[in-house]
Amino acid sequence: MKLNTKQSIIFLTGFMGSGKSTVGPILANTIGFRFIDLDSLIEQNQGMRINDIFAQHGESKFRELERATLRDVLQQHSTIISLGGGTVTNEETLGLVKQHGVLVYLKSDVEHIFQRLRTKSDRPMLRDANGNLLDGEGLRAKIETLLTARERFYLQADIIITTDDKKIGYTIDELAKKLSHVID
Ligand code: S3P
């Protein structure tokens, strides 16, 4: 990893279910940073759940809100920002993120993601065209297709860490160690 400057926003990216929202607050506590969850901030600002934003206004409106909310937090310092799984899957947004901080990719494979998401109903991207929750092979296939399309963006992160079978404490330790080289 080669970062020239010390930077003080750490962005967490990765597929839905990769652990961003779990790792984020613990890591923030560990290294003395603040924590912001981008999806929670969008929900607070809109007074609506992400599911309802998608259902009532569609994905493109959500992406607009996501970009605008992200722009509002780019001047933060000593902050960990957990992004949504789709936030950086656009060159412009990815560029913006990389310009303002260190990007960490929490990498999980299809099977682990499938196991973590199979009981969840709060991911609008994992519904079919009629808005019904996907399950079984349909869910697995959707995760695989989306992950394949998105991974080229995720892989441009400054730090990549696999979370599959790792206990959260080890993930935090490993990340804190790697980050100590790039933050003040
Ligand atoms: C999305 C991921 C979600 C949320 C929205 C869209 C995606 O966040 O932003 O449902 O496109 O992958 P998590 O990755 O935190 O689940």
XYZ file of N, CA and C and ligand atoms in Angstrom:
568
model
N 0.840 -1.192 0.000
C 0.000 0.000 0.000
C 0.880 1.248 0.000
N 0.559 2.193 -0.911
C 1.353 3.417 -0.945
C 0.440 4.627 -0.872
N 0.404 5.237 0.285
C -0.360 6.474 0.431
C 0.636 7.550 0.811
N 0.607 8.667 0.092
C 1.607 9.685 0.332
C 1.308 10.538 1.551
N 0.040 10.761 1.797
C -0.314 11.698 2.856
C -1.026 10.984 3.993
N -0.968 11.554 5.167
C -1.740 11.024 6.283
C -3.150 11.564 6.155
N -4.104 10.686 6.242
C -5.481 11.118 5.990
C -6.370 10.702 7.138
N -7.461 11.435 7.320
C -8.225 11.152 8.521
C -9.703 10.829 8.318
N -10.096 10.470 7.099
C -11.400 9.799 6.953
C -11.085 8.385 6.488
N -11.701 7.430 7.147
C -11.572 6.041 6.703
C -12.945 5.608 6.223
N -13.027 5.221 4.955
C -14.293 4.758 4.395
C -14.284 3.234 4.383
N -15.382 2.643 4.802
C -15.521 1.190 4.708
C -16.450 0.858 3.558
N -15.956 0.019 2.649
C -16.807 -0.442 1.566
C -16.854 -1.963 1.563
N -17.713 -2.508 0.728
C -17.856 -3.966 0.636
C -19.313 -4.287 0.390
N -19.538 -5.524 -0.023
C -20.901 -5.942 -0.359
C -21.791 -5.891 0.881
N -23.102 -5.827 0.663
C -24.056 -5.954 1.780
C -23.700 -7.204 2.577
N -23.742 -7.099 3.888
C -23.476 -8.278 4.712
C -21.992 -8.558 4.948
N -21.117 -7.660 4.479
C -19.686 -7.928 4.669
C -19.184 -7.446 6.032
N -20.029 -6.758 6.787
C -19.653 -6.382 8.156
C -19.326 -4.916 8.373
N -19.583 -4.073 7.376
C -19.203 -2.651 7.477
C -19.799 -1.971 8.716
N -21.107 -2.177 8.902
C -21.789 -1.487 10.010
C -21.447 -2.085 11.373
N -20.970 -3.316 11.387
C -20.550 -3.944 12.650
C -19.121 -3.548 12.986
N -18.247 -3.655 11.980
C -16.829 -3.334 12.184
C -16.648 -1.830 12.457
N -17.399 -0.999 11.742
C -17.209 0.452 11.805
C -17.172 1.034 13.208
N -18.241 0.859 14.017
C -18.248 1.496 15.341
C -17.185 0.929 16.283
N -16.897 -0.364 16.165
C -15.885 -0.960 17.064
C -14.498 -0.437 16.687
N -14.246 -0.391 15.379
C -12.955 0.133 14.918
C -12.807 1.600 15.328
N -13.881 2.359 15.197
C -13.838 3.784 15.563
C -13.476 3.934 17.045
N -14.118 3.129 17.858
C -13.834 3.140 19.293
C -12.379 2.790 19.570
N -11.893 1.796 18.855
C -10.528 1.307 19.060
C -9.488 2.366 18.723
N -9.708 3.098 17.622
C -8.664 4.047 17.211
C -9.022 5.495 17.570
N -10.136 5.682 18.304
C -10.498 7.025 18.773
C -11.055 7.925 17.690
N -11.741 7.335 16.700
C -12.391 8.107 15.642
C -13.888 8.179 15.902
N -14.557 9.125 15.248
C -16.020 9.144 15.264
C -16.519 8.143 14.236
N -17.794 7.791 14.327
C -18.344 6.848 13.354
C -19.609 7.411 12.712
N -19.666 7.319 11.401
C -20.885 7.710 10.668
C -21.290 6.551 9.763
N -22.564 6.166 9.832
C -23.087 5.158 8.914
C -23.902 5.902 7.857
N -23.439 5.835 6.612
C -24.062 6.652 5.552
C -25.545 6.324 5.380
N -25.893 5.041 5.425
C -27.313 4.668 5.269
C -28.169 5.239 6.402
N -27.640 5.177 7.638
C -28.408 5.717 8.769
C -28.598 7.223 8.613
N -27.550 7.881 8.100
C -27.638 9.330 7.901
C -28.689 9.671 6.836
N -28.724 8.884 5.769
C -29.742 9.102 4.723
C -31.135 8.915 5.343
N -31.289 7.867 6.135
C -32.604 7.593 6.761
C -33.012 8.740 7.694
N -32.027 9.212 8.482
C -32.319 10.339 9.393
C -32.737 11.578 8.611
N -31.944 11.917 7.583
C -32.226 13.134 6.816
C -33.575 13.066 6.113
N -33.914 11.881 5.625
C -35.153 11.738 4.849
C -36.353 11.401 5.729
N -36.081 10.962 6.973
C -37.167 10.511 7.832
C -37.851 9.286 7.256
N -37.089 8.465 6.524
C -37.642 7.259 5.879
C -36.630 6.131 5.934
N -37.102 4.891 5.984
C -36.204 3.742 5.902
C -35.753 3.570 4.444
N -34.539 2.990 4.281
C -33.997 2.766 2.928
C -34.992 1.955 2.080
N -35.568 0.923 2.676
C -36.557 0.093 1.958
C -37.671 0.950 1.363
N -38.149 1.914 2.163
C -39.262 2.754 1.704
C -38.813 3.761 0.642
N -37.571 4.242 0.771
C -37.056 5.164 -0.259
C -37.041 4.428 -1.610
N -36.519 3.195 -1.608
C -36.486 2.401 -2.844
C -37.905 2.137 -3.349
N -38.793 1.727 -2.440
C -40.150 1.335 -2.854
C -40.929 2.531 -3.399
N -40.753 3.689 -2.760
C -41.566 4.841 -3.180
C -40.920 5.689 -4.270
N -39.578 5.750 -4.269
C -38.917 6.665 -5.215
C -37.964 5.978 -6.190
N -37.637 4.709 -5.938
C -36.778 3.965 -6.866
C -35.293 4.086 -6.559
N -34.510 3.205 -7.212
C -33.063 3.160 -6.920
C -32.350 4.447 -7.347
N -32.727 5.029 -8.494
C -31.932 6.176 -8.948
C -32.086 7.370 -7.998
N -33.263 7.537 -7.420
C -33.453 8.608 -6.428
C -32.599 8.319 -5.186
N -32.572 7.029 -4.781
C -31.740 6.667 -3.635
C -30.273 7.009 -3.915
N -29.794 6.679 -5.127
C -28.376 6.952 -5.462
C -28.085 8.455 -5.414
N -29.048 9.240 -5.833
C -28.909 10.704 -5.780
C -28.746 11.162 -4.314
N -29.623 10.651 -3.461
C -29.571 11.009 -2.036
C -28.264 10.534 -1.423
N -27.827 9.353 -1.847
C -26.596 8.754 -1.319
C -25.396 9.634 -1.664
N -25.341 10.079 -2.924
C -24.225 10.940 -3.354
C -24.246 12.278 -2.619
N -25.447 12.860 -2.488
C -25.570 14.165 -1.814
C -25.176 14.030 -0.337
N -25.600 12.967 0.299
C -25.285 12.762 1.724
C -23.784 12.543 1.888
N -23.201 11.798 0.958
C -21.757 11.566 1.007
C -21.002 12.896 0.879
N -21.411 13.729 -0.062
C -20.727 15.017 -0.250
C -20.739 15.848 1.033
N -21.842 15.727 1.795
C -21.976 16.493 3.038
C -20.998 16.055 4.126
N -20.471 14.856 4.038
C -19.596 14.383 5.130
C -18.115 14.309 4.726
N -17.809 14.810 3.522
C -16.434 14.646 3.038
C -15.400 15.519 3.745
N -15.864 16.515 4.490
C -14.897 17.390 5.163
C -14.655 16.968 6.608
N -15.187 15.841 7.007
C -15.006 15.376 8.386
C -13.543 15.019 8.643
N -13.193 15.011 9.939
C -11.845 14.570 10.316
C -11.952 13.471 11.351
N -10.960 12.633 11.439
C -10.901 11.560 12.435
C -12.234 10.800 12.491
N -12.691 10.395 11.340
C -14.014 9.779 11.236
C -13.957 8.521 10.375
N -14.671 7.503 10.829
C -14.870 6.311 10.001
C -16.255 6.414 9.397
N -16.341 6.265 8.089
C -17.648 6.337 7.423
C -17.935 4.993 6.763
N -18.991 4.357 7.236
C -19.405 3.106 6.631
C -20.330 3.421 5.458
N -19.909 3.029 4.244
C -20.685 3.329 3.038
C -21.699 2.222 2.795
N -22.654 2.455 1.908
C -23.540 1.374 1.484
C -22.791 0.494 0.487
N -23.290 -0.696 0.268
C -22.614 -1.632 -0.646
C -22.558 -1.154 -2.089
N -23.393 -0.178 -2.436
C -23.401 0.301 -3.813
C -22.778 1.675 -3.988
N -22.353 2.288 -2.881
C -21.905 3.692 -2.955
C -20.749 3.911 -3.933
N -19.759 3.048 -3.901
C -18.571 3.308 -4.740
C -18.627 2.627 -6.108
N -19.797 2.097 -6.476
C -19.859 1.346 -7.731
C -20.150 2.281 -8.911
N -19.431 3.355 -8.893
C -19.551 4.407 -9.903
C -18.216 5.134 -9.847
N -17.560 5.298 -11.016
C -16.181 5.832 -11.032
C -16.082 7.198 -10.365
N -17.088 8.042 -10.605
C -17.028 9.398 -10.081
C -17.061 9.385 -8.540
N -18.001 8.596 -7.993
C -18.129 8.543 -6.531
C -16.917 7.865 -5.920
N -16.433 6.829 -6.591
C -15.240 6.146 -6.095
C -14.068 7.133 -6.049
N -13.945 7.948 -7.095
C -12.870 8.935 -7.154
C -12.982 9.936 -6.009
N -14.185 10.369 -5.748
C -14.453 11.346 -4.679
C -14.038 10.769 -3.321
N -14.414 9.527 -3.099
C -14.096 8.854 -1.839
C -12.576 8.736 -1.686
N -11.909 8.290 -2.752
C -10.469 8.058 -2.648
C -9.685 9.366 -2.485
N -10.274 10.419 -3.007
C -9.643 11.735 -2.895
C -9.724 12.271 -1.452
N -10.730 11.821 -0.710
C -10.954 12.401 0.623
C -10.556 11.508 1.780
N -10.066 10.318 1.517
C -9.691 9.472 2.649
C -9.135 8.131 2.212
N -9.020 7.272 3.182
C -8.491 5.921 2.944
C -9.686 4.994 2.754
N -9.653 4.213 1.692
C -10.782 3.309 1.426
C -10.405 1.874 1.807
N -11.231 1.287 2.654
C -10.996 -0.087 3.115
C -12.101 -0.981 2.553
N -11.700 -2.079 1.932
C -12.668 -3.043 1.388
C -12.758 -4.256 2.314
N -13.920 -4.472 2.892
C -14.157 -5.680 3.686
C -14.673 -6.738 2.715
N -13.797 -7.698 2.422
C -14.062 -8.657 1.337
C -14.660 -9.955 1.870
N -15.791 -10.338 1.290
C -16.428 -11.602 1.669
C -16.789 -12.349 0.405
N -16.835 -13.688 0.467
C -17.230 -14.416 -0.736
C -18.747 -14.637 -0.760
N -19.228 -15.134 -1.911
C -20.679 -15.266 -2.132
C -21.327 -16.105 -1.033
N -20.700 -17.214 -0.673
C -21.310 -18.114 0.297
C -21.482 -17.451 1.669
N -20.450 -16.768 2.133
C -20.562 -16.102 3.438
C -21.605 -14.981 3.392
N -21.624 -14.246 2.296
C -22.611 -13.167 2.160
C -24.015 -13.767 2.158
N -24.170 -14.839 1.392
C -25.479 -15.514 1.314
C -25.944 -15.939 2.710
N -25.049 -16.554 3.468
C -25.434 -17.028 4.809
C -25.833 -15.864 5.713
N -25.146 -14.742 5.560
C -25.452 -13.604 6.440
C -26.738 -12.882 6.027
N -27.068 -12.935 4.736
C -28.205 -12.129 4.268
C -29.498 -12.913 4.109
N -29.427 -14.239 4.201
C -30.610 -15.047 3.865
C -31.799 -14.802 4.793
N -31.541 -14.288 6.003
C -32.645 -14.050 6.932
C -33.026 -12.566 7.022
N -32.384 -11.744 6.182
C -32.615 -10.296 6.286
C -33.660 -9.818 5.268
N -34.437 -8.813 5.667
C -35.456 -8.321 4.730
C -35.281 -6.829 4.446
N -34.114 -6.273 4.868
C -33.949 -4.818 4.744
C -33.013 -4.428 3.605
N -32.876 -5.317 2.594
C -32.003 -4.996 1.473
C -32.816 -4.959 0.174
N -33.244 -3.756 -0.234
C -34.079 -3.663 -1.441
C -33.403 -4.184 -2.705
N -32.053 -4.176 -2.744
C -31.355 -4.677 -3.931
C -31.511 -6.194 -4.062
N -31.954 -6.834 -2.990
C -32.073 -8.292 -3.026
C -33.535 -8.722 -3.123
N -34.335 -7.913 -3.800
C -35.736 -8.251 -4.073
C -35.889 -8.466 -5.580
N -36.952 -9.162 -5.975
C -37.171 -9.354 -7.416
C -37.901 -8.138 -7.988
N -38.200 -8.208 -9.300
C -38.794 -7.051 -9.977
C -40.156 -6.673 -9.387
N -40.812 -7.618 -8.727
C -42.114 -7.309 -8.112
C -41.984 -6.868 -6.666
N -40.755 -6.734 -6.199
C -40.542 -6.283 -4.824
C -40.579 -7.405 -3.800
N -40.626 -8.652 -4.280
C -40.630 -9.769 -3.327
C -39.205 -10.150 -2.943
N -39.031 -10.537 -1.682
C -37.705 -10.947 -1.203
C -37.226 -12.169 -1.964
N -35.948 -12.145 -2.379
C -35.371 -13.332 -3.013
C -34.931 -14.293 -1.926
N -34.972 -15.588 -2.221
C -34.401 -16.542 -1.267
C -33.776 -17.706 -2.033
N -33.160 -18.616 -1.305
C -32.557 -19.807 -1.910
C -31.642 -19.477 -3.074
N -31.794 -20.258 -4.166
C -30.892 -20.109 -5.317
C -31.036 -18.742 -5.998
N -32.238 -18.200 -5.943
C -32.473 -16.872 -6.537
C -31.638 -15.817 -5.837
N -31.594 -15.917 -4.510
C -30.813 -14.964 -3.713
C -29.320 -15.158 -3.980
N -28.898 -16.423 -3.989
C -27.480 -16.708 -4.214
C -27.035 -16.169 -5.582
N -27.870 -16.399 -6.603
C -27.537 -15.967 -7.967
C -27.460 -14.439 -8.037
N -28.373 -13.778 -7.367
C -28.379 -12.303 -7.386
C -27.119 -11.759 -6.706
N -26.745 -12.346 -5.575
C -25.532 -11.913 -4.870
C -24.328 -12.099 -5.786
N -24.276 -13.256 -6.450
C -23.133 -13.561 -7.315
C -23.041 -12.559 -8.470
N -24.157 -12.277 -9.106
C -24.157 -11.347 -10.250
C -23.735 -9.947 -9.808
N -24.327 -9.480 -8.700
C -24.013 -8.128 -8.232
C -22.558 -8.027 -7.787
N -22.104 -9.037 -7.045
C -20.723 -9.003 -6.543
C -19.732 -9.009 -7.711
N -20.006 -9.825 -8.723
C -19.119 -9.886 -9.893
C -19.051 -8.519 -10.574
N -20.195 -7.868 -10.683
C -20.220 -6.559 -11.352
C -19.531 -5.486 -10.515
N -19.574 -5.648 -9.190
C -19.078 -4.584 -8.314
C -17.622 -4.729 -7.891
N -17.112 -5.948 -7.983
C -15.810 -6.170 -7.346
C -14.697 -5.310 -7.941
N -14.787 -4.990 -9.224
C -13.719 -4.168 -9.821
C -13.641 -2.790 -9.152
N -14.754 -2.321 -8.621
C -14.726 -1.050 -7.890
C -14.127 -1.275 -6.496
N -14.647 -2.289 -5.809
C -14.167 -2.561 -4.444
C -12.644 -2.780 -4.419
N -12.149 -3.447 -5.469
C -10.721 -3.808 -5.480
C -9.797 -2.610 -5.662
N -10.379 -1.450 -5.907
C -9.537 -0.245 -6.000
C -9.288 0.376 -4.625
N -9.741 -0.296 -3.575
C -9.527 0.204 -2.205
C -8.037 0.242 -1.868
N -7.691 1.066 -0.890
C -6.290 1.166 -0.442
C -5.909 -0.018 0.423
N -6.883 -0.520 1.181
C -6.645 -1.656 2.072
C -7.752 -2.681 1.820
N -7.352 -3.943 1.658
C -8.357 -4.995 1.429
C -8.205 -6.022 2.544
N -9.315 -6.359 3.176
C -9.228 -7.289 4.290
C -10.380 -8.299 4.175
N -10.042 -9.570 4.267
C -11.056 -10.620 4.124
C -11.730 -10.848 5.464
N -13.067 -10.879 5.443
C -13.789 -11.003 6.719
C -14.478 -12.359 6.880
N -14.371 -13.223 5.864
C -15.161 -14.466 5.828
C -15.347 -15.187 7.160
N -14.297 -15.896 7.626
C -14.462 -16.676 8.856
C -13.748 -16.032 10.031
N -13.303 -14.804 9.806
C -12.491 -14.158 10.830
C -13.361 -13.648 11.975
N -12.916 -13.866 13.206
C -13.619 -13.293 14.363
C -13.426 -11.776 14.293
N -14.449 -11.065 14.730
C -14.420 -9.601 14.560
C -13.202 -8.952 15.229
N -12.788 -9.497 16.386
C -11.633 -8.939 17.100
C -10.374 -8.970 16.243
N -10.211 -10.040 15.468
C -9.026 -10.153 14.607
C -9.094 -9.159 13.456
N -10.294 -8.988 12.926
C -10.468 -8.009 11.835
C -10.100 -6.613 12.339
N -10.589 -6.287 13.538
C -10.317 -4.957 14.104
C -8.804 -4.780 14.340
N -8.182 -5.785 14.938
C -6.731 -5.719 15.207
C -5.947 -5.486 13.923
N -6.279 -6.305 12.918
C -5.555 -6.243 11.654
C -5.726 -4.861 11.008
N -6.962 -4.375 11.043
C -7.229 -3.073 10.435
C -6.552 -1.942 11.201
N -6.643 -1.999 12.535
C -6.040 -0.933 13.348
C -4.538 -0.871 13.055
N -3.926 -2.034 12.913
C -2.489 -2.091 12.636
C -2.187 -1.461 11.273
N -2.939 -1.873 10.258
C -2.687 -1.336 8.911
C -2.941 0.165 8.859
N -3.979 0.591 9.573
C -4.337 2.010 9.523
C -3.349 2.886 10.267
N -2.664 2.307 11.250
C -1.730 3.111 12.031
C -0.619 3.669 11.133
N -0.411 3.046 9.972
C 0.618 3.540 9.052
C 0.146 4.715 8.221
N -1.160 4.891 8.138
C -1.643 5.927 7.214
C -2.445 7.057 7.873
N -2.642 6.985 9.178
C -3.384 8.081 9.816
C -2.535 8.761 10.890
N -2.895 10.010 11.173
C -2.147 10.761 12.207
C -2.399 10.182 13.576
C -27.090 -1.224 -1.091
C -26.583 -1.540 0.150
C -27.192 -1.099 1.406
C -27.976 0.200 1.191
C -28.948 0.040 0.065
C -28.270 -0.332 -1.260
C -26.424 -1.766 -2.295
O -26.195 -0.889 2.402
O -27.112 1.261 0.927
O -29.869 -0.945 0.439
O -26.714 -1.298 -3.413
O -25.572 -2.674 -2.137
P -25.377 -2.110 3.124
O -24.247 -2.468 2.212
O -24.911 -1.499 4.391
O -26.345 -3.215 3.301
